[in-house]
Tab-separated table of C-alpha atoms in Angstrom:
chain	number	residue	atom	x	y	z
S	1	UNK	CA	-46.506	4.352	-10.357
S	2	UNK	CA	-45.537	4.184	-14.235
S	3	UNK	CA	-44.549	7.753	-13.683
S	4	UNK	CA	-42.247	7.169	-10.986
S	5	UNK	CA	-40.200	4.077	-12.485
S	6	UNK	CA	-37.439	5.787	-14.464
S	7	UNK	CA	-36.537	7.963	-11.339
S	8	UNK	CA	-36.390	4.851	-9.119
S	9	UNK	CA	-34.106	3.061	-11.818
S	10	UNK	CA	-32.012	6.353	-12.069
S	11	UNK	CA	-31.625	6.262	-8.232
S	12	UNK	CA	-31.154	2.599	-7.860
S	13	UNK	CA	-28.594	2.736	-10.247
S	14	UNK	CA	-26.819	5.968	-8.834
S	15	UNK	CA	-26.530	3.487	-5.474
S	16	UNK	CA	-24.753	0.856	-7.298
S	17	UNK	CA	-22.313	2.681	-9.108
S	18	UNK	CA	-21.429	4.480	-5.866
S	19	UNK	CA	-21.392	1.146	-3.864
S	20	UNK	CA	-18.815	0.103	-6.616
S	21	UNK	CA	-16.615	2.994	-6.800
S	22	UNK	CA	-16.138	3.336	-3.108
S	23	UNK	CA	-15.530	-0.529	-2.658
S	24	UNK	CA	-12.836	-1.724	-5.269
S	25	UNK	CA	-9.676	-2.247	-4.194
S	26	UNK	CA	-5.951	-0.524	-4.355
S	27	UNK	CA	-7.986	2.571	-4.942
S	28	UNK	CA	-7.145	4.455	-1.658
S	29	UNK	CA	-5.901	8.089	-2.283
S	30	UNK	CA	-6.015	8.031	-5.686
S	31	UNK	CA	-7.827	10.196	-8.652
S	32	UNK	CA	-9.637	8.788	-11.597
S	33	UNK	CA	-6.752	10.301	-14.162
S	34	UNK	CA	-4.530	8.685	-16.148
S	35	UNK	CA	-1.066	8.301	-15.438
S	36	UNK	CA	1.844	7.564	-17.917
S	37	UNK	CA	3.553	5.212	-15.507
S	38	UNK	CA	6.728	5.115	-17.921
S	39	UNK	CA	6.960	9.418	-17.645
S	40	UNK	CA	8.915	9.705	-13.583
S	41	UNK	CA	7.746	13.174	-13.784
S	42	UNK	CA	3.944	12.139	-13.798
S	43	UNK	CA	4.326	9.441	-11.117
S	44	UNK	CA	2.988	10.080	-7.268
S	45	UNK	CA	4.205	7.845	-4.496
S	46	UNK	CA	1.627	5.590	-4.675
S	47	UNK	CA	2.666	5.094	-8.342
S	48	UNK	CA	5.907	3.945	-7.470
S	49	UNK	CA	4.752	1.259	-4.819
S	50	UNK	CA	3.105	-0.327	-7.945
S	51	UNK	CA	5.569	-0.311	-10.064
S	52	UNK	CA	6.870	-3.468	-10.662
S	53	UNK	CA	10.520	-2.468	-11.923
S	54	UNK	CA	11.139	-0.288	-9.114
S	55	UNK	CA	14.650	-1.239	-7.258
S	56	UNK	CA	14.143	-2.216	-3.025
S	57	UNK	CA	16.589	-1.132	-0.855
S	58	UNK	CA	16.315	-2.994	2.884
S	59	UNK	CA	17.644	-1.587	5.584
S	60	UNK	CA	19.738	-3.635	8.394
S	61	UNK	CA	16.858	-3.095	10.532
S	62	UNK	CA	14.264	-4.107	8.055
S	63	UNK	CA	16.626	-7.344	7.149
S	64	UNK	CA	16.839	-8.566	10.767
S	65	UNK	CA	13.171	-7.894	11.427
S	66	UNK	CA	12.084	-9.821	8.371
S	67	UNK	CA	14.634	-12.878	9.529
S	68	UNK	CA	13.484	-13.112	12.356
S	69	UNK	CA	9.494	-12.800	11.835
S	70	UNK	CA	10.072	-15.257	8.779
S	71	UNK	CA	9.197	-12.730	6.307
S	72	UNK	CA	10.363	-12.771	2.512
S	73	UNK	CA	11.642	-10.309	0.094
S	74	UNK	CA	8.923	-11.407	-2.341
S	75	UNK	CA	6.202	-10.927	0.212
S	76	UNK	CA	7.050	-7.588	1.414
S	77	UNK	CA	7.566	-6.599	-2.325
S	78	UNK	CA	3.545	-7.818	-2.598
S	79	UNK	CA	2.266	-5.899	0.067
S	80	UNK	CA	4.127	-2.541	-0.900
S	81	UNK	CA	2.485	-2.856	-4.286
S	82	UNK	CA	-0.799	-3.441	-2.888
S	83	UNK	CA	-0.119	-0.406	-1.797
S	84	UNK	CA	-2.786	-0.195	0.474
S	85	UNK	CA	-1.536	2.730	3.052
S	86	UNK	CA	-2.606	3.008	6.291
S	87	UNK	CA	-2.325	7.156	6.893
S	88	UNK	CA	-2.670	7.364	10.660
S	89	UNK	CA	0.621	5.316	11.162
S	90	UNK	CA	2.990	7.327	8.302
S	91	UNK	CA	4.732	10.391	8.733
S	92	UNK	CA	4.359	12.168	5.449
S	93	UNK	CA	6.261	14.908	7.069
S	94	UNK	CA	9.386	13.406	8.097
S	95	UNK	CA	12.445	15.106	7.976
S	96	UNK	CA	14.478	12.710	5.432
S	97	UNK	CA	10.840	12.641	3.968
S	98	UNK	CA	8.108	10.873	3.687
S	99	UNK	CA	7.428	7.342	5.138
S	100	UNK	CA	4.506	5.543	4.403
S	101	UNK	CA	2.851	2.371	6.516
S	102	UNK	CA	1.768	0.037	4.225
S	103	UNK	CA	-0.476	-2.913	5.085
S	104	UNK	CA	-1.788	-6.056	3.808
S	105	UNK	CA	-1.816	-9.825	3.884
S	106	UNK	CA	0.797	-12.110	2.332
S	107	UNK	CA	-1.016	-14.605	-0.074
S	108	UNK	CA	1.612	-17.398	0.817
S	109	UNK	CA	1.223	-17.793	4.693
S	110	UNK	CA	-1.808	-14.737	4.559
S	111	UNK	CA	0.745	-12.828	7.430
S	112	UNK	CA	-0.538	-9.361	8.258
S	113	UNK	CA	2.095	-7.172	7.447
S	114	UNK	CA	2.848	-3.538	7.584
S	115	UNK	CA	5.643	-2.285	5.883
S	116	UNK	CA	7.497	1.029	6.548
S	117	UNK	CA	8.762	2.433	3.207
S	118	UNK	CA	10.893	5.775	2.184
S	119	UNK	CA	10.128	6.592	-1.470
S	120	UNK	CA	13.888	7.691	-2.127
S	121	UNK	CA	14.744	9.194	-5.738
S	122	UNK	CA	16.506	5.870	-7.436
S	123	UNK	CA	14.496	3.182	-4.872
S	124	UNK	CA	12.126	2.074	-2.444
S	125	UNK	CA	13.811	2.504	0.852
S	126	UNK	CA	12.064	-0.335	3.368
S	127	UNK	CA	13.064	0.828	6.713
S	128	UNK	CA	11.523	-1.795	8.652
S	129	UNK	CA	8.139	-4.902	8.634
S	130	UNK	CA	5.994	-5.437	11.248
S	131	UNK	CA	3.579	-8.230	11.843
S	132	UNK	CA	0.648	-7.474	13.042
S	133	UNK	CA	-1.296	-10.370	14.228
S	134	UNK	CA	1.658	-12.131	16.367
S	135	UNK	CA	4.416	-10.188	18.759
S	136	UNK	CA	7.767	-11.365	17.915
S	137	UNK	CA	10.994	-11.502	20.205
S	138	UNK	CA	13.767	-10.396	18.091
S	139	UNK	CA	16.337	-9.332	20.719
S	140	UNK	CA	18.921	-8.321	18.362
S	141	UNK	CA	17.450	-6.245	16.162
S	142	UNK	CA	18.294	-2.816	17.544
C-alpha cells in the first residue's frame, strides 16, 4: 500500500486541479495567455466586453426594451463584462459582423438578462436586452 500512495496523491491531485480549472468563472472561450489589455491589436472580443473604459452605444431598440423591462445602463454594462456568452444564441457570422448573446444576472434586482452586443471598432454596439425569466409587453418597441 506504501508503494501505491504517491500515485494516488498524484491522481487525487490531478482531479482537483482539473475540477478547478474547468469550474472558475468568466473563463468561457478563453486561453491561459496573457493579454496586454492596453495594446487594441492584442485584444479579442471577449477582451473588450471586460474592459471597463470601453464606450456603449444603445440602440433605439435596445433603449425602449430596457425602459420598458426596467433595465439600467449600469446593469447591462455588468452583464456584458461578465462576459459570460451564450454561443448557441449569437451569430458570429453576421453580415455587419459579429453579435454575441451575453447572459447573466444583475446583482441589484438578480434579473436574468441576455444582452445582444456588436463589437464595433470605436464601441460596444448593444442592439437589444432580453429578460429571460419574465415575458414583457412592450408594444412599442418595434
Amino acid at each position: 500500500m506504501k508503494k501505491w500512495a504517491p500515485y494516488i496523491l498524484l491522481a487525487v491531485l490531478l482531479v482537483v486541479g482539473l475540477v478547478v480549472k474547468y469550474s472558475r468563472d468568466g473563463e468561457i472561450g478563453l486561453d491561459a495567455e496573457t493579454f496586454d489589455y492596453n495594446d487594441k491589436q492584442t485584444r479579442t472580443n471577449l477582451d473588450v466586453f471586460r474592459d471597463k473604459e470601453a464606450e456603449y452605444f444603445f440602440t433605439k431598440h435596445a433603449r425602449c426594451r430596457m425602459k420598458c423591462r426596467n433595465i439600467t445602463q449600469k446593469e447591462v454594462k455588468e452583464i456584458v463584462r461578465k462576459a459570460k456568452v451564450n454561443y448557441s444564441k449569437s451569430d458570429l457570422q453576421g453580415n455587419r459582423g459579429p453579435k454575441y448573446a451575453v447572459e447573466g444576472y444583475t446583482s441589484r434586482d438578480r434579473q436574468h438578462l441576455r444582452v445582444i452586443v456588436a463589437p464595433k471598432q470605436k464601441h460596444l454596439s448593444i442592439v437589444t436586452v432580453i429578460d429571460l425569466d419574465k415575458e414583457w409587453e412592450c408594444p412599442s418597441c418595434e
